[in-house]
Coordinates of C-alpha atoms in Angstrom, one line a residue:
Chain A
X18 CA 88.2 131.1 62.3
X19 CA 86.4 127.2 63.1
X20 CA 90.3 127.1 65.2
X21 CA 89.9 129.5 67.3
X22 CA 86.1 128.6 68.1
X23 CA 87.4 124.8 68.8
X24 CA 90.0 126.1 71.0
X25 CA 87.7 128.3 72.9
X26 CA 85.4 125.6 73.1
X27 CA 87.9 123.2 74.3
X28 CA 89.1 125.9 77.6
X29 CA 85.5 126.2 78.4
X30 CA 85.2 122.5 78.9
X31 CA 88.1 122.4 80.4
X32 CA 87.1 125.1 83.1
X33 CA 83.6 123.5 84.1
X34 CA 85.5 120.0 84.1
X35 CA 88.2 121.9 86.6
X36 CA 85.3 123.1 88.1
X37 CA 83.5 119.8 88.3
X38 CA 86.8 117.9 89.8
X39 CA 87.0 120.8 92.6
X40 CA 83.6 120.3 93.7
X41 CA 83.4 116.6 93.8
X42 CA 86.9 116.8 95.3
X43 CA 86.0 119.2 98.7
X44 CA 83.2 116.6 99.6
X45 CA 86.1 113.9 99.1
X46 CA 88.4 116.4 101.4
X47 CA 86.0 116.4 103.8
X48 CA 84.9 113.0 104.1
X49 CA 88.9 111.8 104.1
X50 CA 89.8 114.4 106.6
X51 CA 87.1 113.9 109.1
X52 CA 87.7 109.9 109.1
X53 CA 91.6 110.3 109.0
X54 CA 91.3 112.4 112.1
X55 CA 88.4 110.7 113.7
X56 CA 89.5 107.7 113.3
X57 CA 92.0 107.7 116.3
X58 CA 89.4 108.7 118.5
X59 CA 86.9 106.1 118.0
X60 CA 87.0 102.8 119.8
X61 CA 84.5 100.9 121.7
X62 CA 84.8 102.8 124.8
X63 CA 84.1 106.1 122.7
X64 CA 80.8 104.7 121.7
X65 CA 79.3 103.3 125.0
X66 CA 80.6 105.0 127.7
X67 CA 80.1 108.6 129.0
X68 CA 81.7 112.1 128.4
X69 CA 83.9 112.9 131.5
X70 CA 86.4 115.5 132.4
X71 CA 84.3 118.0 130.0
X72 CA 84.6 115.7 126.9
X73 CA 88.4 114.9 127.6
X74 CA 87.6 111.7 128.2
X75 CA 85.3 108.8 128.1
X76 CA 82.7 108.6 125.1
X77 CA 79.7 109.9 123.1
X78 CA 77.3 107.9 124.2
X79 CA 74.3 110.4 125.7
X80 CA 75.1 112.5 122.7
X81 CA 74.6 109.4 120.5
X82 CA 71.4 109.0 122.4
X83 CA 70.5 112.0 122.6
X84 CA 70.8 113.3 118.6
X85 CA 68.7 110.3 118.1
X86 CA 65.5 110.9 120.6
X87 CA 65.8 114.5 119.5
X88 CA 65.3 113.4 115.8
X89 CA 63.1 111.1 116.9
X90 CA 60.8 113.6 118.2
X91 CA 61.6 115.4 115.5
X92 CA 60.0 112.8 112.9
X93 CA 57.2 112.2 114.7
X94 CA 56.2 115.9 114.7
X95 CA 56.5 116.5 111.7
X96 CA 55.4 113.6 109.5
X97 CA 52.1 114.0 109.9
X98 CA 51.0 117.8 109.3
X99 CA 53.7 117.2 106.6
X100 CA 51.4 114.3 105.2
X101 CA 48.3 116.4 105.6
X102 CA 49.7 119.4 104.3
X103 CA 51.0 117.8 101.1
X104 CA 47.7 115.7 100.7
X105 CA 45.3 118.7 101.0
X106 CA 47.4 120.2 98.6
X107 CA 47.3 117.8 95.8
X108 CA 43.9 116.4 96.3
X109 CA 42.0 118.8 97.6
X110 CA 43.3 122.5 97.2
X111 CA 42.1 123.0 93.4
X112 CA 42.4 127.1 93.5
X113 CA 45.2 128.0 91.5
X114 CA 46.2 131.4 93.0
X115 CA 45.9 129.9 96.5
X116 CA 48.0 127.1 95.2
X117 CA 50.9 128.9 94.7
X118 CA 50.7 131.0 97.6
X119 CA 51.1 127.8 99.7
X120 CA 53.8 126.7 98.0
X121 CA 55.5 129.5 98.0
X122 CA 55.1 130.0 101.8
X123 CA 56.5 126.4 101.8
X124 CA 59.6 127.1 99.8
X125 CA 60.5 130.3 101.5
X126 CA 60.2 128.3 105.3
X127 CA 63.0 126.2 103.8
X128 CA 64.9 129.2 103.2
X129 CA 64.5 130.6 106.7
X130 CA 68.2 130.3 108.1
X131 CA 68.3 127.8 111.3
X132 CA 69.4 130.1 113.8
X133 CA 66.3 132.0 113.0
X134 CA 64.4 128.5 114.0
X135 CA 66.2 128.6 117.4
X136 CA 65.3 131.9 118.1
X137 CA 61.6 131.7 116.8
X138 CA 61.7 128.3 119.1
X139 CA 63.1 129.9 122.0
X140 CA 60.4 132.5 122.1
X141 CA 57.6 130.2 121.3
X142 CA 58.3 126.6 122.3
X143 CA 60.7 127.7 124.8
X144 CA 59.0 130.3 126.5
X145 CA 55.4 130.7 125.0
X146 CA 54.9 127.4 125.8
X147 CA 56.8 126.9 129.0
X148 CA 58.5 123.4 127.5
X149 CA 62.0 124.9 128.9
X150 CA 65.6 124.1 127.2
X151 CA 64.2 120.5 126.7
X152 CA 64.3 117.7 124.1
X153 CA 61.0 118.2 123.2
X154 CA 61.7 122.1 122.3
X155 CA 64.5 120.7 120.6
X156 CA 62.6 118.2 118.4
X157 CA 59.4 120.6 117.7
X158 CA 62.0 123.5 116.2
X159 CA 64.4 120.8 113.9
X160 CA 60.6 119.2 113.1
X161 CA 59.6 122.7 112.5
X162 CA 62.4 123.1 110.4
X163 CA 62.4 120.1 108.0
X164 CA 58.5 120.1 107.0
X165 CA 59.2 121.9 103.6
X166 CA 61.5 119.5 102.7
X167 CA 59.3 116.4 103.4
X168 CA 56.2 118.1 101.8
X169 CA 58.2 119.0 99.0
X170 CA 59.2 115.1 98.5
X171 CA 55.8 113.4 99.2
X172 CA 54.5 116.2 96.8
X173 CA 56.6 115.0 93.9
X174 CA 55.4 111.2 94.7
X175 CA 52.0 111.9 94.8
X176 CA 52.3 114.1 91.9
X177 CA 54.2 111.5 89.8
X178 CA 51.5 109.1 90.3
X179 CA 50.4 108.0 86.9
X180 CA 46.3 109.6 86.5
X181 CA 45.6 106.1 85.6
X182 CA 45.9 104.6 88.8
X183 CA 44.0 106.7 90.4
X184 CA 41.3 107.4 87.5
X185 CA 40.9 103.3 87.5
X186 CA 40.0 103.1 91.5
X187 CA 37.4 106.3 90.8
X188 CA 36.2 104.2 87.6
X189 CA 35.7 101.2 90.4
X190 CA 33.7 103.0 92.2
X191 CA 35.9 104.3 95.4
X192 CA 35.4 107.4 97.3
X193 CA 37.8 110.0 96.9
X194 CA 39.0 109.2 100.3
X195 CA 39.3 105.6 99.4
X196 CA 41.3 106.4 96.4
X197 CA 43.5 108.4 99.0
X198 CA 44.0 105.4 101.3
X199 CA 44.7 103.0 98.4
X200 CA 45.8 104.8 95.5
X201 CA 47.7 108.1 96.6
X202 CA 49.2 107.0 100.3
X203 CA 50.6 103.1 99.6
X204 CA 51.8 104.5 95.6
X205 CA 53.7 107.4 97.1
X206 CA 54.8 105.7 100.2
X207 CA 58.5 105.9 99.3
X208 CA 58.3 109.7 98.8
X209 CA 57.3 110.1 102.5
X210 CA 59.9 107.5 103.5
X211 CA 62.6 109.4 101.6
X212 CA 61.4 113.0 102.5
X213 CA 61.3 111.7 106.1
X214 CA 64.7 110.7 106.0
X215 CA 66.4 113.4 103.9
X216 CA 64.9 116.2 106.7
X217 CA 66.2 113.7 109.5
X218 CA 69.6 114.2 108.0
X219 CA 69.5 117.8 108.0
X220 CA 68.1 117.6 111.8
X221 CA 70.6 115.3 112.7
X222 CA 73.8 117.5 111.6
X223 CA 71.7 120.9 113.1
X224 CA 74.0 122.9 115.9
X225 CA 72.3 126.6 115.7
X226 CA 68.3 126.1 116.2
X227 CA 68.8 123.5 119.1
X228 CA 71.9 124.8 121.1
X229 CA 70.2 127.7 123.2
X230 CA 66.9 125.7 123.2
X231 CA 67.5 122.0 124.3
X232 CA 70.7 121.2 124.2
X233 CA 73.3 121.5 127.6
X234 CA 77.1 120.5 127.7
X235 CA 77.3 118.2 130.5
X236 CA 75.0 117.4 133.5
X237 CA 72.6 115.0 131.7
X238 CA 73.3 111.6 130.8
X239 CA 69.8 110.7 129.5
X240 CA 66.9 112.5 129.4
X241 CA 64.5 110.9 132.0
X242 CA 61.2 113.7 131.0
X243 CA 59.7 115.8 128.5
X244 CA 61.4 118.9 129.9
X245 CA 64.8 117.4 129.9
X246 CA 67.3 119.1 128.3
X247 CA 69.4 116.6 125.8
X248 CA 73.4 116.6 124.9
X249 CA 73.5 115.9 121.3
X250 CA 76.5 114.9 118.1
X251 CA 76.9 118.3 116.9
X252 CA 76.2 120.9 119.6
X253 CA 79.0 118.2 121.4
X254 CA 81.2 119.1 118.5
X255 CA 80.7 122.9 119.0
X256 CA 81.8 123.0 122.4
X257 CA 84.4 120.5 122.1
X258 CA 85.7 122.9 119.2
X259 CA 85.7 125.7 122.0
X260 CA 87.7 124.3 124.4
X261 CA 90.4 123.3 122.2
X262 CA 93.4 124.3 124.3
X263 CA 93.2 120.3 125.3
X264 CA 94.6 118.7 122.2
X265 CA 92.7 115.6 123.4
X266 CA 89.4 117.1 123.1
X267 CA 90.0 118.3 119.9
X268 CA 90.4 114.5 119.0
X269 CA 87.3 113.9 120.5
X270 CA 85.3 116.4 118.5
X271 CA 86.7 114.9 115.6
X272 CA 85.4 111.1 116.7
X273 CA 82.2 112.9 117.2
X274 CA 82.0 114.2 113.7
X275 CA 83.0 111.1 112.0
X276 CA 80.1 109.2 113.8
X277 CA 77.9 111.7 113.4
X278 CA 78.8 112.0 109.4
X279 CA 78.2 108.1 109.3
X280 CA 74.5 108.9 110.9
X281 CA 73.7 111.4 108.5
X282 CA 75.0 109.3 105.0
X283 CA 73.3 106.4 106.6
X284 CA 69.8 108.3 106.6
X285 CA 70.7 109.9 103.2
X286 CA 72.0 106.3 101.4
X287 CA 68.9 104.7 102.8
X288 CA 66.4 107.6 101.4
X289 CA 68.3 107.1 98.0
X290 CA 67.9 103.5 98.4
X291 CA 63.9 103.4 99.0
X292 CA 63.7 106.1 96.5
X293 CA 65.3 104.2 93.6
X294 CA 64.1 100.5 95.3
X295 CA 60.1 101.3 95.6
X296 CA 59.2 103.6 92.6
X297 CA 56.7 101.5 90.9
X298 CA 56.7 103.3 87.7
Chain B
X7 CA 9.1 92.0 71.3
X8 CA 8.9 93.4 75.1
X9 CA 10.1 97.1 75.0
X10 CA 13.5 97.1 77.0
X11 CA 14.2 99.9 79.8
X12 CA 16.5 103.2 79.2
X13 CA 18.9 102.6 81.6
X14 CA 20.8 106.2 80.4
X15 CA 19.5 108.6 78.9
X16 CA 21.6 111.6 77.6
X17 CA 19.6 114.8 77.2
X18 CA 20.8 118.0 75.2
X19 CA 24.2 117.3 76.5
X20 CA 26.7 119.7 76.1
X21 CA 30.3 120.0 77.5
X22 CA 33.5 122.3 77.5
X23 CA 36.5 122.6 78.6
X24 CA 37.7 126.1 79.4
X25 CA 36.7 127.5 76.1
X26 CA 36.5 124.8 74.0
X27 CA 32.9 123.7 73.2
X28 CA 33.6 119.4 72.9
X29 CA 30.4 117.8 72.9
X30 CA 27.5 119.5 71.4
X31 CA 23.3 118.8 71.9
X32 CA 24.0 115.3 71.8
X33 CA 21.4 112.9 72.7
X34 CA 21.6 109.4 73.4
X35 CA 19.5 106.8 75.2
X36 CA 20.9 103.2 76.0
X37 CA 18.4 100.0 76.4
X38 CA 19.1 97.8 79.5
X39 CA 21.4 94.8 78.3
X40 CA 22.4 96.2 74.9
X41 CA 25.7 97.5 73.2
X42 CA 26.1 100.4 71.6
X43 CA 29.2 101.1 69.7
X44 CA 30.5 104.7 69.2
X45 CA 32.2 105.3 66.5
X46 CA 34.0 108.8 65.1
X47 CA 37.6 110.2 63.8
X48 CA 39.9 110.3 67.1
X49 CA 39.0 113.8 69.0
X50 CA 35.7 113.4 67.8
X51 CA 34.7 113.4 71.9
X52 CA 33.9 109.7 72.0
X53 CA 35.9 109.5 75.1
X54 CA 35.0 112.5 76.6
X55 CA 31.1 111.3 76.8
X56 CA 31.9 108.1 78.4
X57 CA 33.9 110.0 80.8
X58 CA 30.7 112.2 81.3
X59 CA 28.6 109.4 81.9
X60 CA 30.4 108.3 85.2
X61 CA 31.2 112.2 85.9
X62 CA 35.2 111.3 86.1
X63 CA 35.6 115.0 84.4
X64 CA 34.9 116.7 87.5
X65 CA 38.2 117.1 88.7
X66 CA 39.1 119.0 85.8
X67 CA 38.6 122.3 86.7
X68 CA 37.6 123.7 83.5
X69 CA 35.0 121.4 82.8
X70 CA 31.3 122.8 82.3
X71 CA 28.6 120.9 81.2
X72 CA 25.0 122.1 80.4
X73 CA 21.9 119.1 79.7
X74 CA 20.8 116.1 82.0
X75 CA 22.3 112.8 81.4
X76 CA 19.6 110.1 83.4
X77 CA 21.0 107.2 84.8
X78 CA 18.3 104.6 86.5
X79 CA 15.5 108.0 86.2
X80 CA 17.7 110.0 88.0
X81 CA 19.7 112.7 86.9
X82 CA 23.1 111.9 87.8
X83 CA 24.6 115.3 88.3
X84 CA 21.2 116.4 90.3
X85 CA 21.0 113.9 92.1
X86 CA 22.2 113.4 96.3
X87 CA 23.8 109.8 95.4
X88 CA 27.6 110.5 95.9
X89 CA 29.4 110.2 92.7
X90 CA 31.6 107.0 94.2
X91 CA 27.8 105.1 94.1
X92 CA 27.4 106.0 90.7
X93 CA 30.5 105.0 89.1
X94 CA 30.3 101.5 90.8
X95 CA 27.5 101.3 88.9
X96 CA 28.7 102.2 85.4
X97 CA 32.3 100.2 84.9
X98 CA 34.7 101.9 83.2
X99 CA 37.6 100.0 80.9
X100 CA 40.3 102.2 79.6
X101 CA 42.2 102.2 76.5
X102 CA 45.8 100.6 77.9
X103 CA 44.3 98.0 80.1
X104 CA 45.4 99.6 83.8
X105 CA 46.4 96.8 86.3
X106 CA 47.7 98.3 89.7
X107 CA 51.2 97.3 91.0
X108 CA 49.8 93.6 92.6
X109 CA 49.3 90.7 92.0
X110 CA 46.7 88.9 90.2
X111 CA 44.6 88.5 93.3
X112 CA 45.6 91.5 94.7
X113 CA 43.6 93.5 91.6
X114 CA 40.7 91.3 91.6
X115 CA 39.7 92.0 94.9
X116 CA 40.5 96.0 95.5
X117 CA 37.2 97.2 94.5
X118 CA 35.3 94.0 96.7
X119 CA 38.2 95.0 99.6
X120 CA 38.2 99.0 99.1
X121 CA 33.8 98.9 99.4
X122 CA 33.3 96.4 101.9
X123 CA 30.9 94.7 99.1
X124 CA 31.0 91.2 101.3
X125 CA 32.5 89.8 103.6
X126 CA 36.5 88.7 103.0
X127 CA 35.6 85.0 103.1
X128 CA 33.6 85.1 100.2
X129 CA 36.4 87.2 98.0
X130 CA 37.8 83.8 96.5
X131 CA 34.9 82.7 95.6
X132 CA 34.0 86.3 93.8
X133 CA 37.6 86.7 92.2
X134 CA 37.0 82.9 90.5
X135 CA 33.4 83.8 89.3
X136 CA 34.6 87.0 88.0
X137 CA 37.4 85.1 86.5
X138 CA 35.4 83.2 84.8
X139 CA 32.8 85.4 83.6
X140 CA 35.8 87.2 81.8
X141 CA 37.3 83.7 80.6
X142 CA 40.8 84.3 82.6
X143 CA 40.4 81.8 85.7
X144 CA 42.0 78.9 83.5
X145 CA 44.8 81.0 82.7
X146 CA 45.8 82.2 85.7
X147 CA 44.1 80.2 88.5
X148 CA 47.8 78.6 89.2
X149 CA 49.2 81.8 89.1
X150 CA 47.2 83.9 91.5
X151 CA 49.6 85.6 93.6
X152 CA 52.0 86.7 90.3
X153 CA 52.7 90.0 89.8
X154 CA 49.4 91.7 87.4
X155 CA 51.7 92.6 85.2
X156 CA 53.5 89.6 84.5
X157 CA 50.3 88.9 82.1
X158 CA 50.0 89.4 78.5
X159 CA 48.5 93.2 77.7
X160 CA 45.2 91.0 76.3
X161 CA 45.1 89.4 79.9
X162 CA 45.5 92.4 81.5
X163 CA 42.7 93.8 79.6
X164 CA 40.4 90.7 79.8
X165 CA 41.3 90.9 84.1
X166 CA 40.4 95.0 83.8
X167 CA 37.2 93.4 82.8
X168 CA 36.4 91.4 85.3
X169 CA 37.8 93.3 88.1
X170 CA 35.1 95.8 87.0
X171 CA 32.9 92.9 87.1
X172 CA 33.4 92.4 91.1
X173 CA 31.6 95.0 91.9
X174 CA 28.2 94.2 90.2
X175 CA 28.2 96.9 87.8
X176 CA 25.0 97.8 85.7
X177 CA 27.1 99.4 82.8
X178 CA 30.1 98.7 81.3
X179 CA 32.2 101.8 79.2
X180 CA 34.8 100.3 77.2
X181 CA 36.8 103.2 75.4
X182 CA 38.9 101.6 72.5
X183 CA 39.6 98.4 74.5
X184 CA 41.2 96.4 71.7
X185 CA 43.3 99.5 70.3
X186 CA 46.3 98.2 72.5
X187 CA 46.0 94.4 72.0
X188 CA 46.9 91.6 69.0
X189 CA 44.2 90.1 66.9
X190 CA 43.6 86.9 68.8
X191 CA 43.2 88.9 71.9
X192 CA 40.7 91.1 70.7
X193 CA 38.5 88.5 69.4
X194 CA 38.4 87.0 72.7
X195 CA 37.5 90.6 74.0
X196 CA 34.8 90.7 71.5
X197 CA 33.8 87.6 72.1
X198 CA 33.5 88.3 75.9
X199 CA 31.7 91.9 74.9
X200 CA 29.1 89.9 73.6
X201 CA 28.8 87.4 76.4
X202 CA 28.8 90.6 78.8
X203 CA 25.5 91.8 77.4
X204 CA 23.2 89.5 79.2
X205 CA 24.5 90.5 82.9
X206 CA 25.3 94.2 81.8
X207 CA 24.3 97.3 79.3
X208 CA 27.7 98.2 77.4
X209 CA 29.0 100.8 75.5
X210 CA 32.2 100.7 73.6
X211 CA 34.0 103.5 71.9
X212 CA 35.9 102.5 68.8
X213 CA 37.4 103.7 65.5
X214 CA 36.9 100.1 64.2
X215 CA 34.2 100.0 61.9
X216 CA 34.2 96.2 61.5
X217 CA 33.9 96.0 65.4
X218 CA 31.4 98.3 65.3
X219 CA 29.7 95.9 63.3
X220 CA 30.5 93.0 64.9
X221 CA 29.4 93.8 68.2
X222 CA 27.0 96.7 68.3
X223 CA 23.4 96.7 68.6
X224 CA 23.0 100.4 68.5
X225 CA 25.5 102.5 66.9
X226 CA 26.1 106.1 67.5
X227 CA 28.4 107.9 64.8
X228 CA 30.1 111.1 66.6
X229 CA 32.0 113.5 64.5
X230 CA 33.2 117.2 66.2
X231 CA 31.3 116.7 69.3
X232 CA 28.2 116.4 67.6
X233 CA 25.9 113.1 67.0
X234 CA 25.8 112.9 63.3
X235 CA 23.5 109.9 63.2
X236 CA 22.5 107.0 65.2
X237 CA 20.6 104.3 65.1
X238 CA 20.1 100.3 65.0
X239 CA 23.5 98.4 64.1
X240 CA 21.6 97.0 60.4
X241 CA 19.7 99.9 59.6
X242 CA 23.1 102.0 60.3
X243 CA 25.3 100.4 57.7
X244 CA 23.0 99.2 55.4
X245 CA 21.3 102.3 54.9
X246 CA 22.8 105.3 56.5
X247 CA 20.6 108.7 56.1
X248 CA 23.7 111.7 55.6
X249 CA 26.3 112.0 53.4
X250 CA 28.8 112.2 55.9
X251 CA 28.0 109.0 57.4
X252 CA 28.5 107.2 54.5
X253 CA 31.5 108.7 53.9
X254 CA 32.9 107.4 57.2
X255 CA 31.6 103.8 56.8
X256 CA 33.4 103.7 53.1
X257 CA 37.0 105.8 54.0
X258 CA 36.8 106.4 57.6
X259 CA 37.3 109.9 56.9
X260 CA 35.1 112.7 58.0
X261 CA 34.7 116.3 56.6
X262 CA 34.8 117.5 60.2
X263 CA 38.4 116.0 61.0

């Protein structure tokens, strides 16, 4: 009888292990494929110069550019009601039922699927608002977008503060904003660095909320005002993908995914970084 | 013999939390520039008056309290004085000693820095008196700019002590503040206790008996949130009035426990 138990025990292990190798081994796929194929398309001139001939030819650059003010933007819309949100909430919002209403709002924003973003930013920063298809649209929907997830990770820093810290300012005699300013802020400082980058990853690699709201194909090098619209890494990739009767701009969607892969693991290696690099405790 | 102020007075005090009824009727009254040691079995709510007295309960949200506690004649959950004011008054030193993630320097002056006490030119010049006042300044005056917690847990403690000190305290609450640390370094704490008393009014929680003894004018015996007896260090050991008190001194038992 203990045989068969042993042996049943040994396929299950074996089936989460297969499991465990086919998982790690898709991302792998992935990562291989998009560099094998991208690879051909990158050089120097891919990276500075210009899209021409509808992406045929030339480079990324105004999409590189233009991913990065969008993100940009992005960041600086939503760190701060992300910082205020998250600080009212552990400091100040003591009422347990409202509490968890909040956070549940909070978790179920970061369920809301992108293209729903686009359309709720089309009809209100678009349109309500009168900002046009525009960079600035753009960045206030992906900033829109990615404040759960940096609330959620300056939460847990302030949260995993140890009482002690902030029980010894009090016991020194410092206001509650004080403690704030030199307790709660500098000690979870790496959560809102990390939660800043981990959402600016997500924005980054975004194609659905920003493609009907600031994004164009061609006709803009560089946005020169607010109400520019912006060409950006993925929605590039998108219609790239479209037109793929040209082999050669198939090979230049590629090039535009590996570069905008490496952007995205940069921002998510350097989150993991400051994460593991500045927790005090 | 001049009679000495009542800097605190505690006044049919009684606390919960939720439910639970932790301190009950107790009354206590503290002389300017004395110590009174608090003694009791470990849930006895030793630490739980302390952390009445400079109102750091009230963030708990189950926390209720009924009674006056008087600091300075006035009553300190009455009065207008925002609570930051009074607990830079009454010091508090914790258990573990708690040294934030800086350096040496970078402790001793964040409360001077954090409530704009004087002006930054004079913070060296606080920091070394401060350090001195807690005996530390020899050891570490080469060493300043070291992380805090490159220090021995005694140091750590002795520098808790006189970063409270920076900010001009009246009253000092030490809860257990040897518990964590070796013999030698609690005899310097002791030592430094009694120094303390002529700039400050202490209290220090314990469940030493000998230092009780050794450092305690006034000594207050809590057992199940209640005061059992109190009264002056001598008279308190030599000749306690209930059963149960004497029970404690001998065993360090209590029938509440």
């Amino acid at each position: 009888m203990a045989g068969t138990r042993e042996v049943k025990e040994q396929v299950f292990i074996s089936t989460i292990a297969l499991m465990n190798v086919l998982g790690c081994s898709i991302l792998i796929a992935i990562i291989l494929l998009v560099i094998i194929e991208g690879l051909s398309a990158i050089d120097l001139e891919f990276l500075t110069a210009p899209a021409e001939n509808f992406g045929a030819e030339g480079g990324i650059v105004s999409q590189i550019v233009g991913s990065i003010v969008i993100v940009i933007g992005a960041a600086l819309f939503s760190l701060p009601i992300s910082l205020g949100t998250a600080i009212y909430q552990t400091e100040f919002l003591s009422h347990p039922q409202i509490k968890n209403i909040s956070n549940t709002l909070i978790y179920l924003l970061n369920g809301v699927p992108s293209i729903v973003f686009g359309l709720f930013g089309l009809i209100f920063y678009v349109h309500l608002l009168g900002l046009g298809v525009s960079w600035t649209a753009g960045s206030l929907i992906l900033g829109t977008m990615i404040i759960p997830t940096i609330i959620v990770s300056i939460k847990n820093a302030i949260e995993s503060i140890p009482v002690k810290y902030r029980e010894a300012g009090k016991a020194l005699g410092l206001s509650k904003w004080k403690v704030i300013g030199s307790v709660v802020l500098p000690y979870s400082l790496h959560g809102v660095v990390t939660g800043l980058l981990m959402g600016l990853a997500r924005a980054a690699g975004e194609t659905a909320p920003i493609m009907f709201t600031a994004t164009v194909f061609s006709g803009i090098l560089f946005p020169s005002s607010f109400t520019d619209p912006v060409t950006t890494l993925p929605t590039h990739i998108l219609y790239l993908s479209f037109e793929a009767t040209n082999p050669q701009t198939l090979v230049n969607a590629w090039g535009t995914a590996l570069v905008l892969l490496t952007l995205v693991f940069l921002m998510s290696v350097i989150a993991l970084y400051i994460r593991w690099r500045y927790k005090k405790w | 013999m001049v009679t000495n102020m009542k800097i605190l007075q505690v006044i049919n005090f009684n606390a919960w939390f939720g439910e639970s009824h932790v301190l009950k009727d107790i009354n206590l009254e503290l002389e300017e520039n004395s110590i009174t040691g608090i003694i009791g079995p470990s849930g006895s709510g030793k630490t739980t008056i302390m952390r009445c007295l400079n109102r750091l309960n009230d963030s708990n949200s189950t926390y209720k309290y009924d009674g006056k506690i008087i600091f300075d004649g006035e009553d300190i959950y009455e009065t207008k004085m925002p609570v930051h004011h009074l607990r830079q008054q009454i010091g508090m030193i914790f258990q573990v000693p708690c040294v934030f993630p800086k350096s040496i320097y970078g402790n001793m002056i964040f409360g001077l820095k954090n409530l704009k006490l004087m002006k930054k030119s004079e913070f060296p010049g606080a920091v070394e008196k401060a350090l001195k006042a807690a005996h530390l300044f020899d050891e570490v005056k080469d060493r300043l700019h070291e992380d805090a917690k490159t220090l021995s847990v005694g140091q750590q403690q002795r520098l808790c002590i006189a970063r409270a000190l920076t900010v001009n305290p009246r009253v000092i609450m030490m809860d257990e503040p040897t518990s964590a640390l070796d013999p030698k370094s609690t005899t310097a704490i002791e030592k430094l206790i009694l120094e303390l008393k002529d700039k400050v009014t202490l209290i220090v929680v314990t469940h030493n008996i000998e230092q009780a003894k050794r450092i305690a004018d006034h000594v207050v015996f809590i057992c199940d949130g209640r005061v059992v007896e109190q009264g002056e260090k001598n008279e308190f050991f030599t000749n306690p009035k209930k059963e149960e008190t004497k029970e404690y001194i001998k065993w360090t038992r209590c029938e509440c426990e």
